[in-house]
PDB file of C-alpha atoms in Angstrom:
ATOM      1  CA  MET L 172     163.404 115.357  74.204  1.00  0.00           C
ATOM      2  CA  SER L 173     160.155 116.321  75.881  1.00  0.00           C
ATOM      3  CA  SER L 174     157.925 115.148  78.678  1.00  0.00           C
ATOM      4  CA  GLU L 175     154.223 115.330  79.376  1.00  0.00           C
ATOM      5  CA  CYS L 176     152.668 116.786  82.518  1.00  0.00           C
ATOM      6  CA  SER L 177     149.365 115.041  82.992  1.00  0.00           C
ATOM      7  CA  PRO L 178     146.190 116.953  83.941  1.00  0.00           C
ATOM      8  CA  TYR L 179     145.765 117.603  87.657  1.00  0.00           C
ATOM      9  CA  LEU L 180     143.562 119.254  90.291  1.00  0.00           C
ATOM     10  CA  ASN L 181     145.225 122.289  91.831  1.00  0.00           C
ATOM     11  CA  ALA L 182     144.896 123.330  95.493  1.00  0.00           C
ATOM     12  CA  ASP L 183     141.580 125.051  94.715  1.00  0.00           C
ATOM     13  CA  LYS L 184     140.264 121.783  93.185  1.00  0.00           C
ATOM     14  CA  VAL L 185     140.242 123.297  89.689  1.00  0.00           C
ATOM     15  CA  LEU L 186     141.226 121.003  86.827  1.00  0.00           C
ATOM     16  CA  VAL L 187     144.406 122.136  85.069  1.00  0.00           C
ATOM     17  CA  SER L 188     144.879 120.597  81.646  1.00  0.00           C
ATOM     18  CA  GLY L 189     148.033 118.678  80.814  1.00  0.00           C
ATOM     19  CA  PHE L 190     150.903 120.237  78.904  1.00  0.00           C
ATOM     20  CA  SER L 191     154.181 119.310  77.243  1.00  0.00           C
ATOM     21  CA  CYS L 192     157.616 120.362  78.390  1.00  0.00           C
ATOM     22  CA  PRO L 193     159.341 122.529  77.312  1.00  0.00           C
ATOM     23  CA  ARG L 194     156.515 125.016  77.024  1.00  0.00           C
ATOM     24  CA  ALA L 195     156.289 127.442  74.132  1.00  0.00           C
ATOM     25  CA  GLY L 196     158.177 130.594  75.001  1.00  0.00           C
ATOM     26  CA  GLY L 197     159.732 128.958  78.079  1.00  0.00           C
ATOM     27  CA  ASP L 198     163.236 127.786  78.881  1.00  0.00           C
ATOM     28  CA  ALA L 199     164.388 125.217  76.311  1.00  0.00           C
ATOM     29  CA  ARG L 200     166.278 123.297  79.013  1.00  0.00           C
ATOM     30  CA  ALA L 201     163.083 122.746  81.065  1.00  0.00           C
ATOM     31  CA  VAL L 202     162.170 119.410  79.507  1.00  0.00           C
ATOM     32  CA  PHE L 203     160.971 117.537  82.614  1.00  0.00           C
ATOM     33  CA  CYS L 204     157.639 117.668  84.419  1.00  0.00           C
ATOM     34  CA  CYS L 205     158.333 118.785  87.999  1.00  0.00           C
ATOM     35  CA  GLY L 206     156.411 119.811  91.087  1.00  0.00           C
ATOM     36  CA  PHE L 207     153.720 118.025  93.084  1.00  0.00           C
ATOM     37  CA  GLN L 208     150.421 116.300  92.417  1.00  0.00           C
ATOM     38  CA  ASP L 209     148.600 119.619  92.727  1.00  0.00           C
ATOM     39  CA  VAL L 210     151.265 121.983  91.289  1.00  0.00           C
ATOM     40  CA  LYS L 211     153.156 121.010  88.132  1.00  0.00           C
ATOM     41  CA  TYR L 212     155.677 122.933  86.051  1.00  0.00           C
ATOM     42  CA  CYS L 213     158.538 122.341  83.634  1.00  0.00           C
ATOM     43  CA  CYS L 214     162.119 122.229  84.906  1.00  0.00           C
ATOM     44  CA  ASP L 215     165.547 120.880  83.997  1.00  0.00           C
ATOM     45  CA  ASP L 216     165.925 118.358  86.875  1.00  0.00           C
ATOM     46  CA  PRO L 217     164.494 114.884  86.200  1.00  0.00           C
ATOM     47  CA  HIS L 218     164.192 114.143  89.942  1.00  0.00           C
ATOM     48  CA  SER L 219     162.073 117.134  90.949  1.00  0.00           C
ATOM     49  CA  PHE L 220     158.619 115.577  90.865  1.00  0.00           C
ATOM     50  CA  PHE L 221     157.182 114.613  94.254  1.00  0.00           C
ATOM     51  CA  PRO L 222     154.098 112.376  94.386  1.00  0.00           C
ATOM     52  CA  TYR L 223     152.556 114.369  97.238  1.00  0.00           C
ATOM     53  CA  GLU L 224     150.323 117.379  97.478  1.00  0.00           C
ATOM     54  CA  HIS L 225     152.084 120.722  97.838  1.00  0.00           C
ATOM     55  CA  SER L 226     150.430 121.281 101.239  1.00  0.00           C
ATOM     56  CA  TYR L 227     152.621 118.617 102.850  1.00  0.00           C
ATOM     57  CA  MET L 228     155.475 121.114 102.613  1.00  0.00           C
ATOM     58  CA  TRP L 229     153.669 123.306 105.177  1.00  0.00           C
ATOM     59  CA  TRP L 230     153.782 120.451 107.687  1.00  0.00           C
ATOM     60  CA  LEU L 231     157.515 120.118 107.101  1.00  0.00           C
ATOM     61  CA  SER L 232     157.870 123.850 107.681  1.00  0.00           C
ATOM     62  CA  VAL L 233     155.860 123.714 110.911  1.00  0.00           C
ATOM     63  CA  GLY L 234     157.935 120.763 112.106  1.00  0.00           C
ATOM     64  CA  ALA L 235     161.151 122.604 111.305  1.00  0.00           C
ATOM     65  CA  LEU L 236     159.954 125.703 113.174  1.00  0.00           C
ATOM     66  CA  VAL L 237     159.003 123.660 116.241  1.00  0.00           C
ATOM     67  CA  GLY L 238     162.364 121.882 116.199  1.00  0.00           C
ATOM     68  CA  LEU L 239     164.293 125.131 115.807  1.00  0.00           C
ATOM     69  CA  SER L 240     162.257 126.748 118.590  1.00  0.00           C
ATOM     70  CA  ILE L 241     163.050 123.908 120.982  1.00  0.00           C
ATOM     71  CA  ALA L 242     166.728 124.066 120.044  1.00  0.00           C
ATOM     72  CA  ALA L 243     166.750 127.842 120.614  1.00  0.00           C
ATOM     73  CA  VAL L 244     165.164 127.468 124.068  1.00  0.00           C
ATOM     74  CA  VAL L 245     167.694 124.788 125.052  1.00  0.00           C
ATOM     75  CA  LEU L 246     170.582 126.936 123.803  1.00  0.00           C
ATOM     76  CA  PHE L 247     169.223 129.983 125.648  1.00  0.00           C
ATOM     77  CA  ALA L 248     168.887 127.961 128.882  1.00  0.00           C
ATOM     78  CA  PHE L 249     172.455 126.688 128.460  1.00  0.00           C
ATOM     79  CA  ILE L 250     173.817 130.211 127.975  1.00  0.00           C
ATOM     80  CA  ILE L 251     171.918 131.511 131.019  1.00  0.00           C
ATOM     81  CA  THR L 252     173.209 128.598 133.111  1.00  0.00           C
ATOM     82  CA  VAL L 253     176.812 129.250 132.044  1.00  0.00           C
ATOM     83  CA  CYS L 254     176.456 132.960 132.838  1.00  0.00           C
ATOM     84  CA  VAL L 255     174.999 132.251 136.290  1.00  0.00           C
ATOM     85  CA  LEU L 256     177.729 129.714 137.084  1.00  0.00           C
ATOM     86  CA  CYS L 257     180.447 132.140 135.949  1.00  0.00           C
ATOM     87  CA  TYR L 258     178.955 134.890 138.082  1.00  0.00           C
ATOM     88  CA  LEU L 259     178.789 132.608 141.127  1.00  0.00           C
ATOM     89  CA  PHE L 260     182.361 131.441 140.551  1.00  0.00           C
ATOM     90  CA  ILE L 261     183.677 134.983 140.280  1.00  0.00           C
ATOM     91  CA  SER L 262     181.624 136.416 143.152  1.00  0.00           C
ATOM     92  CA  THR L 263     182.547 133.670 145.633  1.00  0.00           C
ATOM     93  CA  LYS L 264     186.318 133.869 145.047  1.00  0.00           C
ATOM     94  CA  PRO L 265     188.270 135.335 147.953  1.00  0.00           C
ATOM     95  CA  ARG L 266     189.169 138.976 147.372  1.00  0.00           C
ATOM     96  CA  SER L 267     192.755 138.750 148.620  1.00  0.00           C
ATOM     97  CA  LYS L 268     195.413 136.094 148.515  1.00  0.00           C
ATOM     98  CA  LEU L 269     195.429 133.581 151.307  1.00  0.00           C
ATOM     99  CA  ASP L 270     198.030 134.143 154.015  1.00  0.00           C
ATOM    100  CA  THR L 271     200.294 131.116 154.073  1.00  0.00           C
ATOM    101  CA  GLY L 272     201.902 132.206 157.329  1.00  0.00           C
ATOM    102  CA  LEU L 273     205.352 132.376 155.812  1.00  0.00           C
ATOM    103  CA  SER L 274     207.052 135.671 155.272  1.00  0.00           C
ATOM    104  CA  LEU L 275     209.544 135.853 152.505  1.00  0.00           C
ATOM    105  CA  GLN L 276     212.576 137.965 153.282  1.00  0.00           C
ATOM    106  CA  MET L 277     215.578 138.706 151.231  1.00  0.00           C
ATOM    107  CA  ALA L 278     218.827 137.567 152.826  1.00  0.00           C
TER     108      ALA L 278
END
């Protein structure tokens, strides 16, 4: 079983000629053409070809970083709020027990 990777333009707009999978001297299990429109290689997973340019992955990475940054700021604000509330709760508690006005005596 083999598959053909068609010719493509890489990220530098240079034409890369097509090739067959598996490649000579490569892994014999890598019989599928994988990668992106501008980066192709042989692999063993038939579902690893994405009809996009490789650069779209950078936008996913930027989006993930922005999302994680926002989540980190929200978590940090939550932790600070909890610490402040705990401090206020502890610092405003009365220092001694309240006097109920009843004295307990042993009979």
